[in-house]
Coordinates of C-alpha atoms in Angstrom, one line a residue:
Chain A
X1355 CA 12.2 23.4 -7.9
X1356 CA 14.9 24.1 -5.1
X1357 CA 18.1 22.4 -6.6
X1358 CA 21.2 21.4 -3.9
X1359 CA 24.5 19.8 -4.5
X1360 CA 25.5 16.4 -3.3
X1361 CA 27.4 17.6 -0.5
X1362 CA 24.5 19.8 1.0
X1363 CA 22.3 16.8 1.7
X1364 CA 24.4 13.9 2.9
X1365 CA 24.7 15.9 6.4
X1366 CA 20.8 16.0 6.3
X1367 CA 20.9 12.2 5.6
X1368 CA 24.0 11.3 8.2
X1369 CA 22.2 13.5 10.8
X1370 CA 18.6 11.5 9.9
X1371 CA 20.2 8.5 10.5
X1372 CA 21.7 9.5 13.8
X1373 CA 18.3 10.1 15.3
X1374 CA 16.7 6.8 13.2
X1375 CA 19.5 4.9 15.4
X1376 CA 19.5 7.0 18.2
X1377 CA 22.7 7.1 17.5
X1378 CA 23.4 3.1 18.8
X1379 CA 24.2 1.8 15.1
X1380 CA 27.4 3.0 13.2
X1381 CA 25.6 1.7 9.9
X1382 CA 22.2 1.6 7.9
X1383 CA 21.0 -0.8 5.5
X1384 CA 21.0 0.4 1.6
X1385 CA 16.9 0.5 1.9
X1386 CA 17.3 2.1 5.2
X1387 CA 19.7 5.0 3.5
X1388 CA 17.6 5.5 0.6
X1389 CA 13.9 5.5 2.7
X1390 CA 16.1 8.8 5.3
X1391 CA 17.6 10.3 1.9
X1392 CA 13.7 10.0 0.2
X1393 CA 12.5 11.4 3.7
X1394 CA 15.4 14.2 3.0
X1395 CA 13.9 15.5 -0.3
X1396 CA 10.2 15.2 0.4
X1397 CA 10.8 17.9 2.8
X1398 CA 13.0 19.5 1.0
X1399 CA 10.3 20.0 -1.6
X1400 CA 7.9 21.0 0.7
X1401 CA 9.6 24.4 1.7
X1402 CA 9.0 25.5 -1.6
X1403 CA 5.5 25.9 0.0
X1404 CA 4.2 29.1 2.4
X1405 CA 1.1 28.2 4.6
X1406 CA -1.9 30.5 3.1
X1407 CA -2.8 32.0 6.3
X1408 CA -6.2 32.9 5.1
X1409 CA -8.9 31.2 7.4
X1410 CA -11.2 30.8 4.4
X1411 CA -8.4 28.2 2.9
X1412 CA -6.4 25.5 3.8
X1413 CA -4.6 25.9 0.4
X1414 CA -0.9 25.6 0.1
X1415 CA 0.8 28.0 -2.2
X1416 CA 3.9 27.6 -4.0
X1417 CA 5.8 30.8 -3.4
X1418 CA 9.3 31.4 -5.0
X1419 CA 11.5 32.0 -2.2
X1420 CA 13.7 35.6 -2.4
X1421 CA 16.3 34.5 -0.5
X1422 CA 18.1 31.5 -1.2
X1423 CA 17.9 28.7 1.6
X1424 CA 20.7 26.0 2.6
X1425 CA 20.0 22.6 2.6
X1426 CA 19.4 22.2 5.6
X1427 CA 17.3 25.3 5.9
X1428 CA 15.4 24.4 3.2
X1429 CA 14.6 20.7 4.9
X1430 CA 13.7 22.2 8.2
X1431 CA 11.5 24.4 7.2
X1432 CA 9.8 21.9 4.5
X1433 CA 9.3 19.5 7.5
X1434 CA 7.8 22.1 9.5
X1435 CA 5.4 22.4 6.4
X1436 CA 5.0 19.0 6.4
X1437 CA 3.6 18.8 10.0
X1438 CA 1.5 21.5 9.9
X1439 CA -0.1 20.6 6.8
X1440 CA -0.7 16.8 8.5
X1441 CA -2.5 18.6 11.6
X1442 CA -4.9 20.7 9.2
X1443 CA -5.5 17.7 7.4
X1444 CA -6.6 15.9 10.7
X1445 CA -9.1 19.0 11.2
X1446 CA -10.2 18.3 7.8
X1447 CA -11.0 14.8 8.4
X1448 CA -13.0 15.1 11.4
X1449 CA -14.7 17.6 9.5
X1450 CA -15.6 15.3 6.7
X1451 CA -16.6 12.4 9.0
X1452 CA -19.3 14.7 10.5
X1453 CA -20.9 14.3 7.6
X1454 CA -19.6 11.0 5.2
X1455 CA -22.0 8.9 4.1
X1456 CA -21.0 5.7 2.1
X1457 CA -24.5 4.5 1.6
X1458 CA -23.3 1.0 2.5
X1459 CA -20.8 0.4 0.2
X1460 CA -18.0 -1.8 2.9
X1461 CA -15.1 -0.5 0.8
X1462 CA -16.1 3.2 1.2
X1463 CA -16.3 2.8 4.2
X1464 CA -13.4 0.5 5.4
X1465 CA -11.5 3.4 3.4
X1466 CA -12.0 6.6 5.4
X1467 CA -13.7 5.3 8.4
X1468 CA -11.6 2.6 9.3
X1469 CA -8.7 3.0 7.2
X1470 CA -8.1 6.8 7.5
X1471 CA -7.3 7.3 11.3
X1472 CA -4.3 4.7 10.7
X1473 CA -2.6 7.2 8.6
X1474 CA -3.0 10.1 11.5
X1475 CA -1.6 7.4 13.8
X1476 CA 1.2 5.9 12.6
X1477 CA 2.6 8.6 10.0
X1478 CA 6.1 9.1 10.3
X1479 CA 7.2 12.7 9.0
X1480 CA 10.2 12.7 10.3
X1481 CA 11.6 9.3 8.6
X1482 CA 9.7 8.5 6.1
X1483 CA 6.8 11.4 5.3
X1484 CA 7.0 9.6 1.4
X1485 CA 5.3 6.9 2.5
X1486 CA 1.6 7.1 3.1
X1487 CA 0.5 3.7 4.8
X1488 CA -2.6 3.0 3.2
X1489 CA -3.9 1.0 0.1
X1490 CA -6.7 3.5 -0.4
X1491 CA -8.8 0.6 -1.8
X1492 CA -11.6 2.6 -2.3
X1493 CA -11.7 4.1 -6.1
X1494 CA -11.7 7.7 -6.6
X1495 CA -12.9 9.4 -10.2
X1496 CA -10.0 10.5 -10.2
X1497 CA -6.0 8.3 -9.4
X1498 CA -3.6 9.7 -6.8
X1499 CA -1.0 8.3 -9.8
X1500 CA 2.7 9.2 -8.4
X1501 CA 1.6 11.4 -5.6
X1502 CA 2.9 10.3 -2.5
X1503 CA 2.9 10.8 1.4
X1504 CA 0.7 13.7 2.9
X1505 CA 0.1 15.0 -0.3
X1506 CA -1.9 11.4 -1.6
X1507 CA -4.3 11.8 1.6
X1508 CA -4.5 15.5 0.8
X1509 CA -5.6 14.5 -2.5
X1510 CA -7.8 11.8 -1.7
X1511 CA -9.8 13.4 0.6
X1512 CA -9.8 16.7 -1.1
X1513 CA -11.8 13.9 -3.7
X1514 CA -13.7 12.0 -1.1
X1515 CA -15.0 15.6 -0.3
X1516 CA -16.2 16.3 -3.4
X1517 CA -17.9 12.9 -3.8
X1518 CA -19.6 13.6 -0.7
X1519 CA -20.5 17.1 -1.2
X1520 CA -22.1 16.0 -5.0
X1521 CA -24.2 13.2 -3.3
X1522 CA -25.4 14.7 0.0
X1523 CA -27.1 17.4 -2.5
X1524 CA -29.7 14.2 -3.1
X1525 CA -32.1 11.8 -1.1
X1526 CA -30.3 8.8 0.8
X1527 CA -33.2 6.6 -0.5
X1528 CA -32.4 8.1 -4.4
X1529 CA -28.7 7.1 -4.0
X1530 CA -29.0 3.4 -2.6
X1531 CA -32.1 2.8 -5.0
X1532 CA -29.7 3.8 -8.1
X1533 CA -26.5 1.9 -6.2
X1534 CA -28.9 -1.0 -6.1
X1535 CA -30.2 -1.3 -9.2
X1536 CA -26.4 -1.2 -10.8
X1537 CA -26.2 -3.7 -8.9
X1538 CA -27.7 -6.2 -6.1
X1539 CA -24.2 -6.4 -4.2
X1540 CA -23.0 -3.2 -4.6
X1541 CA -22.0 -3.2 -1.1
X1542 CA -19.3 -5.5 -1.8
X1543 CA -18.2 -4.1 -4.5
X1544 CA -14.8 -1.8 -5.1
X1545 CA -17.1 0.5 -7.2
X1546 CA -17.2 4.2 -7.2
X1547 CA -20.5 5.4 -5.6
X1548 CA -20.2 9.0 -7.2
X1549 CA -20.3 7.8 -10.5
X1550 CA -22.8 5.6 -10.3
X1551 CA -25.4 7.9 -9.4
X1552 CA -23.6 11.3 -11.5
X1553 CA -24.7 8.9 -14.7
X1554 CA -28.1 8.2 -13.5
X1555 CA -28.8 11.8 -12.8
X1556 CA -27.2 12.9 -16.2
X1557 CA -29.0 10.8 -18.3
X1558 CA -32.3 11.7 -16.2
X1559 CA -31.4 15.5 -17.3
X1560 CA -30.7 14.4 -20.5
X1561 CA -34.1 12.4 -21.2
X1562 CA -36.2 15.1 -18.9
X1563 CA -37.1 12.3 -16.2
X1564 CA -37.1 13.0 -13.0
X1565 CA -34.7 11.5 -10.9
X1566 CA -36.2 8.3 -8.9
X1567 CA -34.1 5.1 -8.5
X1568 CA -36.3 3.8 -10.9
X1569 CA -35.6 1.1 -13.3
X1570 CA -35.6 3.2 -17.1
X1571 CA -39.0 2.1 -19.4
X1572 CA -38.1 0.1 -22.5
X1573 CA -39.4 3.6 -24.4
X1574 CA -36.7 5.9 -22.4
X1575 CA -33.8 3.3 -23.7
X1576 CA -34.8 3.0 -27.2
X1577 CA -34.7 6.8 -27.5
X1578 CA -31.0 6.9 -25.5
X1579 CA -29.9 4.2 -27.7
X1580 CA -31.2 6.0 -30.6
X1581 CA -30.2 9.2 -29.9
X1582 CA -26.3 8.3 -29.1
X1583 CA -26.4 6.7 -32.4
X1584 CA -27.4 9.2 -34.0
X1585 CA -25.3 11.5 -32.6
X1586 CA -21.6 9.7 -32.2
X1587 CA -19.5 9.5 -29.8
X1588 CA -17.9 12.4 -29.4
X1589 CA -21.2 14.8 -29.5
X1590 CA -22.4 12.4 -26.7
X1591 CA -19.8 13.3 -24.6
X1592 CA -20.4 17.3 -25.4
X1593 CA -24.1 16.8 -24.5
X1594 CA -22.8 14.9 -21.1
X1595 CA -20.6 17.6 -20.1
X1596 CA -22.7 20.5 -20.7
X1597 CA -25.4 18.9 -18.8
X1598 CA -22.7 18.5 -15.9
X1599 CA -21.6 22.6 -16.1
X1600 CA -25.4 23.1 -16.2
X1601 CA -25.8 20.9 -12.8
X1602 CA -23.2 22.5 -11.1
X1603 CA -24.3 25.4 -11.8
X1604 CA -27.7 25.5 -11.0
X1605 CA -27.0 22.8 -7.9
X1606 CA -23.8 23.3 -6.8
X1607 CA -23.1 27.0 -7.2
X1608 CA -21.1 26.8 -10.0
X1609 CA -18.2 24.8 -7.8
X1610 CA -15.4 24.5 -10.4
X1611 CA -13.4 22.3 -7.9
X1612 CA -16.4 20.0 -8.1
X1613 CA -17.3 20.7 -11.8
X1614 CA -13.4 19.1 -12.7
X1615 CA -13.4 16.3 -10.3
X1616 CA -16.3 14.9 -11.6
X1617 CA -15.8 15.6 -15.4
X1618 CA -13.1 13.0 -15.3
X1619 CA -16.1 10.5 -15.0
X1620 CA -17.4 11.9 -18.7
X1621 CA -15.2 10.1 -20.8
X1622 CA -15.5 7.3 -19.6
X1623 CA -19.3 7.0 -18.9
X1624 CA -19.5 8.4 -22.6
X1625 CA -17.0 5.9 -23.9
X1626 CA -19.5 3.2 -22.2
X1627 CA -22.7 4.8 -23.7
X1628 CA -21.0 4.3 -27.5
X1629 CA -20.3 0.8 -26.9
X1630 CA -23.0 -0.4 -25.4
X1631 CA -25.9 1.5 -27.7
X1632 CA -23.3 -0.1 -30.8
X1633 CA -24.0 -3.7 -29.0
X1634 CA -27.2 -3.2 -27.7
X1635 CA -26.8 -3.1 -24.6
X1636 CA -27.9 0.5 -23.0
X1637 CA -30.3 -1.3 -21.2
X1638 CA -28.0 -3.0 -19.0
X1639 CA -25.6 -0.5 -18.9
X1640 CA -28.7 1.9 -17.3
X1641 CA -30.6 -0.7 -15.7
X1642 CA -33.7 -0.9 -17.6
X1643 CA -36.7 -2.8 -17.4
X1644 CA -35.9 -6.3 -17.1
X1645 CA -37.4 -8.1 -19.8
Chain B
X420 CA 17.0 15.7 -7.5
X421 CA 17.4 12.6 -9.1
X422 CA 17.2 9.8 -6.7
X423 CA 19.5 7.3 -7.6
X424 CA 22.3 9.8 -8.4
X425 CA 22.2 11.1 -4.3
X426 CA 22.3 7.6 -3.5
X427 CA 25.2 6.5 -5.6
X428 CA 27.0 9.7 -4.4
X429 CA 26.3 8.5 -0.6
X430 CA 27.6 4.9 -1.1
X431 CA 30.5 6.5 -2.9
X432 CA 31.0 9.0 0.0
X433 CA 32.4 5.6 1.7
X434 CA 34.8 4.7 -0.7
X435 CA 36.5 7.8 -1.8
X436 CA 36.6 10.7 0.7
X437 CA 40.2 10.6 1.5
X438 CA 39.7 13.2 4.4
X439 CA 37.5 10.5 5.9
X440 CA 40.5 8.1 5.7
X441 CA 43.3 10.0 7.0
X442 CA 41.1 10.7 10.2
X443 CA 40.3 7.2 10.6
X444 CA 44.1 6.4 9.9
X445 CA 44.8 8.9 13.0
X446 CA 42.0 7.3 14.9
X447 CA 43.0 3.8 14.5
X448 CA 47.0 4.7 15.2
X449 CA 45.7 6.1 18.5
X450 CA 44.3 2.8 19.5
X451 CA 47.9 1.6 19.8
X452 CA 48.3 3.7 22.5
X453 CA 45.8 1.6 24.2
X454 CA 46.1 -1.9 23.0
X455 CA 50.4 -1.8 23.6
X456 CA 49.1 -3.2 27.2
X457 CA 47.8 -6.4 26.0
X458 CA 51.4 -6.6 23.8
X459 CA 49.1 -5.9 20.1
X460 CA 49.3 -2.9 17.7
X461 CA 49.0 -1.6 14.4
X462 CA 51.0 0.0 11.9
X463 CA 49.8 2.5 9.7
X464 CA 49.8 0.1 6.5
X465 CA 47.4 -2.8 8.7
X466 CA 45.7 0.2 9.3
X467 CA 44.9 1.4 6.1
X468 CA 44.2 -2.2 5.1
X469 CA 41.7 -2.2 7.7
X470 CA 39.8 0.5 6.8
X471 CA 40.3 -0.7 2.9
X472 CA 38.3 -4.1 4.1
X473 CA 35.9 -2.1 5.9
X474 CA 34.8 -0.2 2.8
X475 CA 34.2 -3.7 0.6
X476 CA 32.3 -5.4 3.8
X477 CA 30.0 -2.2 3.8
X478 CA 29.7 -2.7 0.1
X479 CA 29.3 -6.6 0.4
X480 CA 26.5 -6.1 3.2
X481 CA 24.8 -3.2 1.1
X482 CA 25.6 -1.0 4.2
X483 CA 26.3 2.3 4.4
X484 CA 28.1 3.9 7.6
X485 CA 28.2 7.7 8.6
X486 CA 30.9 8.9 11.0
X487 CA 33.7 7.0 12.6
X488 CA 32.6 3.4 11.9
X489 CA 32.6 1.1 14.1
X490 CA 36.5 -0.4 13.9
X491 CA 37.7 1.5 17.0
X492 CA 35.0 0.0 18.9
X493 CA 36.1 -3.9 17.6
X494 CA 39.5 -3.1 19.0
X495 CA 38.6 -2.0 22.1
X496 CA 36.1 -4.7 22.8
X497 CA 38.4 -7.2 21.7
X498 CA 42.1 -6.0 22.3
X499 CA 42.1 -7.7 25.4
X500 CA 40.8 -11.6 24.4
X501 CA 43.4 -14.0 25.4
X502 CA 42.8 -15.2 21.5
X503 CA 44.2 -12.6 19.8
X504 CA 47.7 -11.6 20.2
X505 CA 50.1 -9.8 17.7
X506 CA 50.5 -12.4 14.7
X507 CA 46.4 -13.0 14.6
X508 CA 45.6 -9.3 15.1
X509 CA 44.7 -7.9 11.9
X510 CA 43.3 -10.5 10.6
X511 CA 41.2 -11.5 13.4
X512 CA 39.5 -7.3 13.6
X513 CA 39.1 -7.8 9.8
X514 CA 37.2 -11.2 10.3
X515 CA 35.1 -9.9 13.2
X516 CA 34.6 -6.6 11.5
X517 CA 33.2 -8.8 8.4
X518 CA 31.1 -11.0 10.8
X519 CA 29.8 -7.7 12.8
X520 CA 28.2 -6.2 9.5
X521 CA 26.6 -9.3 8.4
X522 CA 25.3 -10.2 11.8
X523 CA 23.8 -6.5 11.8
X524 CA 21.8 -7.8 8.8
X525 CA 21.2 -11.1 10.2
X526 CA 19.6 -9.4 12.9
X527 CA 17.6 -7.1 11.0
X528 CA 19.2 -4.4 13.2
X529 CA 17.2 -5.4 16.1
X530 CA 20.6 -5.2 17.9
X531 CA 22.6 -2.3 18.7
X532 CA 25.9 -2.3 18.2
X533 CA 26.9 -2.3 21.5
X534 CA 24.6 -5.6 21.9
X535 CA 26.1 -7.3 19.3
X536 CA 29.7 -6.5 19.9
X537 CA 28.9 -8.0 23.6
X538 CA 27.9 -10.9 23.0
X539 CA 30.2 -11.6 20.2
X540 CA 33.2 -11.1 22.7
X541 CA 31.2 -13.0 24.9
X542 CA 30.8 -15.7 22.7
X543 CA 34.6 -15.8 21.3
X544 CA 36.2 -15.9 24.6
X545 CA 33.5 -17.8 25.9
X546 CA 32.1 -21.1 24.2
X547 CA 33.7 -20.1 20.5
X548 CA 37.4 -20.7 22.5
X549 CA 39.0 -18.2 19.8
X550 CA 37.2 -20.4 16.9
X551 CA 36.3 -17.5 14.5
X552 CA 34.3 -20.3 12.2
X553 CA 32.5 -21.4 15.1
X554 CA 31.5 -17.8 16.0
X555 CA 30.1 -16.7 12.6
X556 CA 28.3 -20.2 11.6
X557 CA 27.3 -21.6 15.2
X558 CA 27.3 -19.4 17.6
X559 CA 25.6 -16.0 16.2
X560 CA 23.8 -17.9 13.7
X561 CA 21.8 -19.4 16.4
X562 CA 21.5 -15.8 18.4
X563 CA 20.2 -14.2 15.4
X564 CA 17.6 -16.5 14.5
X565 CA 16.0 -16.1 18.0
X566 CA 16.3 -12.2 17.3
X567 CA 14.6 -12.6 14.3
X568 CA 11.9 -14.5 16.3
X569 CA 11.6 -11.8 18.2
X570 CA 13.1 -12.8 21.4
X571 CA 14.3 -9.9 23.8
X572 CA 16.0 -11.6 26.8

C-alpha cells in the first residue's frame, strides 16, 4: 500500500477544491474537505493498479511499482485507472444486459436495468469516485461489505454475472416454476433468484430427481429429512458442496470463479436444512406437497 | 492513510503554518496602500488580529480555506462604504468576515463569493444604513432563505 506524508496530499486536496469551486469560493465545508481528500486517496490507491492489457481479461492487477511515485503522480495516474476501469465496466454492462434475465423478480430488475445506467451517468471520478450512488437493493450471494465506488459495481456485477451465467445454463420455465413455488409473490420479493433455484437443483442431485419445478413427494422429504438427521450438520454441508464442485464441473466447465461465488450460498442453505429437518419442517423449507 | 488523521492535519494547516501568516500579514499590510484614500488602514498588530479571528470563524463555521482567504477581498469591497471609517475599521472586517463564512453556509454555497460579498455591500450601504445587526439577522437572513429555495434571480 503506497504511503505519503501529510504535506504531499494537501496540494492534491487544495488543488481538488480549486476545480470543485472553479475557483469562485475561498473556502469548503468540513464534509466538502473530507468528500475531495476521500476522492484524493481513492485514486491514490488505485495507481497501485496496471491495466492487464490482455484482451482475454478485463482484470486489474496489483503490480508493485519500481519506481517510487509522488503524490501527485501517484493520484493522477490512479484516476486515470479509475476512468478507464469505469469505461470497461460500461462495456461490461451492455454486455451483460444482452443477455440478463431476472425471471420477473421487480428488484432484480429495478437493480441492473433501471438502477445500473444511473451509476454510468452521474458518477463523479473526479470529486467523489468513493461514492457509488446506488442502494444495490437487490441481494447478491455474496455482500459488497466496505467496498466502495467503482470497485462495489465492479464487484456486483462481476456477481450478477455469475448469477446469470449459473441460471441461463437451465429452462426459463424450470427457474420461474421453482421461483414460484418458494413462493407465490416472489416477484415482490428482495430475494436472491440464484439461490433459490442452486438449492432446488442441489437437492434434485442429491435425491437423483430430475429437475422439474415440481412440488417434492411426501416420500422424497421424509428421506431428506431423514437423511440430514442422520448425517448432522456439518456432513450435510460436505455432501452440498461436493455436489456443487461436481455441477460445476460437469455443467459449467469447472468455472472456479463461479464454483466460489455460489459456495457462499452452502452454509447457509445447509444451516437451513439442520433446522428445519430438527423442527420438521423440510417440507416447507423445499416446497413439498401440500398437505 | 488513516482518514481522520489527513483531515485533522488539513484543518490544522489553517491554524499553525506560520509561513501562511507572514504572507497574509504582507498581503493585508499592502491593502493600506490602497484603502489610505478613503482615510482607513491597518497596522501590523489589527492585522495579525484579523487573520487570528479568521482562523476561529473557519473553525466556528467548520470551514476550511486553501490559499489567500478571502480578507483582502472584504477590504477591498468594503474600504470605500461611507460606514466604516478608521475607529470602526477592524472591527467592522472582523464582523463582516464572521457574517461572510456563516452566510456561505447559510447558503449552502449556492453563492460565490463574489455574489455574496456584492450584495452584502449592497445591502450595508444600502437598506442595512451601516447596521451590522441588521445585515447579519434581517437582511441576509432573508436572501439566504430564498437561495435555499432555490431562487436564481
Amino acid at each position: 500500500m503506497l504511503e505519503y506524508e501529510m504535506e504531499e496530499l494537501v496540494p492534491i486536496v487544495a488543488k481538488l477544491t480549486e476545480q470543485y469551486t472553479s475557483k469562485e469560493s475561498s473556502s469548503i465545508r468540513f464534509e466538502t474537505a473530507r468528500q475531495l481528500m476521500e476522492a484524493a486517496i481513492y485514486c491514490i490507491h488505485h495507481s497501485e493498479y496496471m491495466v492487464d492489457n490482455n484482451e482475454k481479461s478485463s482484470a486489474y492487477v496489483m503490480v508493485n511499482r519500481a519506481e517510487h511515485l509522488s503524490a501527485k503522480e501517484a493520484y493522477e495516474h490512479g484516476y486515470h485507472i479509475l476512468v478507464e476501469k469505469v469505461k470497461r465496466l460500461n462495456v461490461k454492462y451492455s454486455s451483460l444486459l444482452s443477455y440478463f434475465n431476472s425471471y420477473r423478480n421487480q428488484a432484480y430488475y429495478d437493480t441492473i436495468v433501471k438502477g445500473m445506467p444511473a451509476f454510468f451517468l452521474y458518477y463523479d471520478a473526479k470529486f467523489a469516485p468513493q461514492n457509488h450512488i446506488l442502494t444495490l437493493d437487490y441481494p447478491t450471494l455474496r455482500f459488497i461489505g466496505d467496498v466502495q465506488g467503482v470497485d462495489a459495481i465492479e464487484l456486483y456485477l462481476n456477481y450478477t454475472e455469475y448469477e446469470q451465467t449459473f441460471l441461463k445454463a437451465f429452462p426459463e420455465e424450470y427457474i420461474l416454476k421453482t421461483l414460484e413455488l418458494y413462493h407465490t409473490d416472489y416477484e415482490e420479493l428482495l430475494i436472491n433468484v440464484c439461490s433459490i433455484v442452486l438449492r432446488n437443483v442441489l437437492v434434485c442431485m442429491w435425491i437423483d430427481k430430475p429437475i422439474s419445478g415440481n412440488r417434492f413427494t411426501k416420500n422424497e422429504i421424509n428421506y431428506i429429512q431423514d437423511k440430514i438427521l442422520e448425517k448432522g450438520q456439518l456432513e450435510i454441508e460436505i455432501i452440498i458442496m461436493n455436489l456443487l464442485q461436481s455441477l460445476i464441473r460437469m455443467g459449467f466447465e469447472d468455472n472456479k470463479e463461479l464454483l466460489e461465488y455460489l459456495s457462499y450460498d452452502i452454509h447457509e442453505f445447509s444451516t437451513e436444512l439442520w433446522n428445519a429437518a430438527q423442527y420438521n419442517n423440510v417440507n416447507i423449507l423445499l416446497g413439498g406437497e401440500k398437505a | 492513510m488513516d482518514e481522520d488523521k489527513i483531515f485533522q492535519y488539513l484543518i490544522g494547516q489553517q491554524e499553525n503554518n506560520q509561513l501562511t501568516i507572514q504572507k497574509q500579514m504582507k498581503d493585508l499590510m499592502a491593502c493600506n496602500d490602497y484603502t489610505k484614500q478613503f482615510g482607513i488602514q491597518l497596522s501590523e498588530k489589527e492585522a495579525l488580529d484579523l487573520i487570528k479571528e479568521r482562523r476561529e470563524n473557519l473553525i466556528r463555521q467548520e470551514r476550511i480555506e486553501f490559499g489567500e482567504g478571502i480578507i483582502t477581498k472584504l477590504i477591498f469591497t468594503f474600504c470605500d462604504s461611507t460606514y466604516i471609517y478608521q475607529d470602526n475599521y477592524v472591527e467592522t472586517i472582523q464582523r463582516l468576515q464572521e457574517i461572510f463564512y456563516l452566510y456561505k453556509n447559510e447558503s449552502l454555497d449556492e453563492l460565490t463569493d463574489d455574489e455574496l460579498l456584492e450584495y452584502m455591500k449592497e445591502q450595508l450601504d444600502g437598506k442595512c444604513q451601516g447596521d451590522l445587526d441588521y445585515l447579519e439577522d434581517t437582511a441576509l437572513e432573508a436572501f439566504a432563505r430564498k437561495i435555499r429555495c432555490g431562487w436564481d434571480d
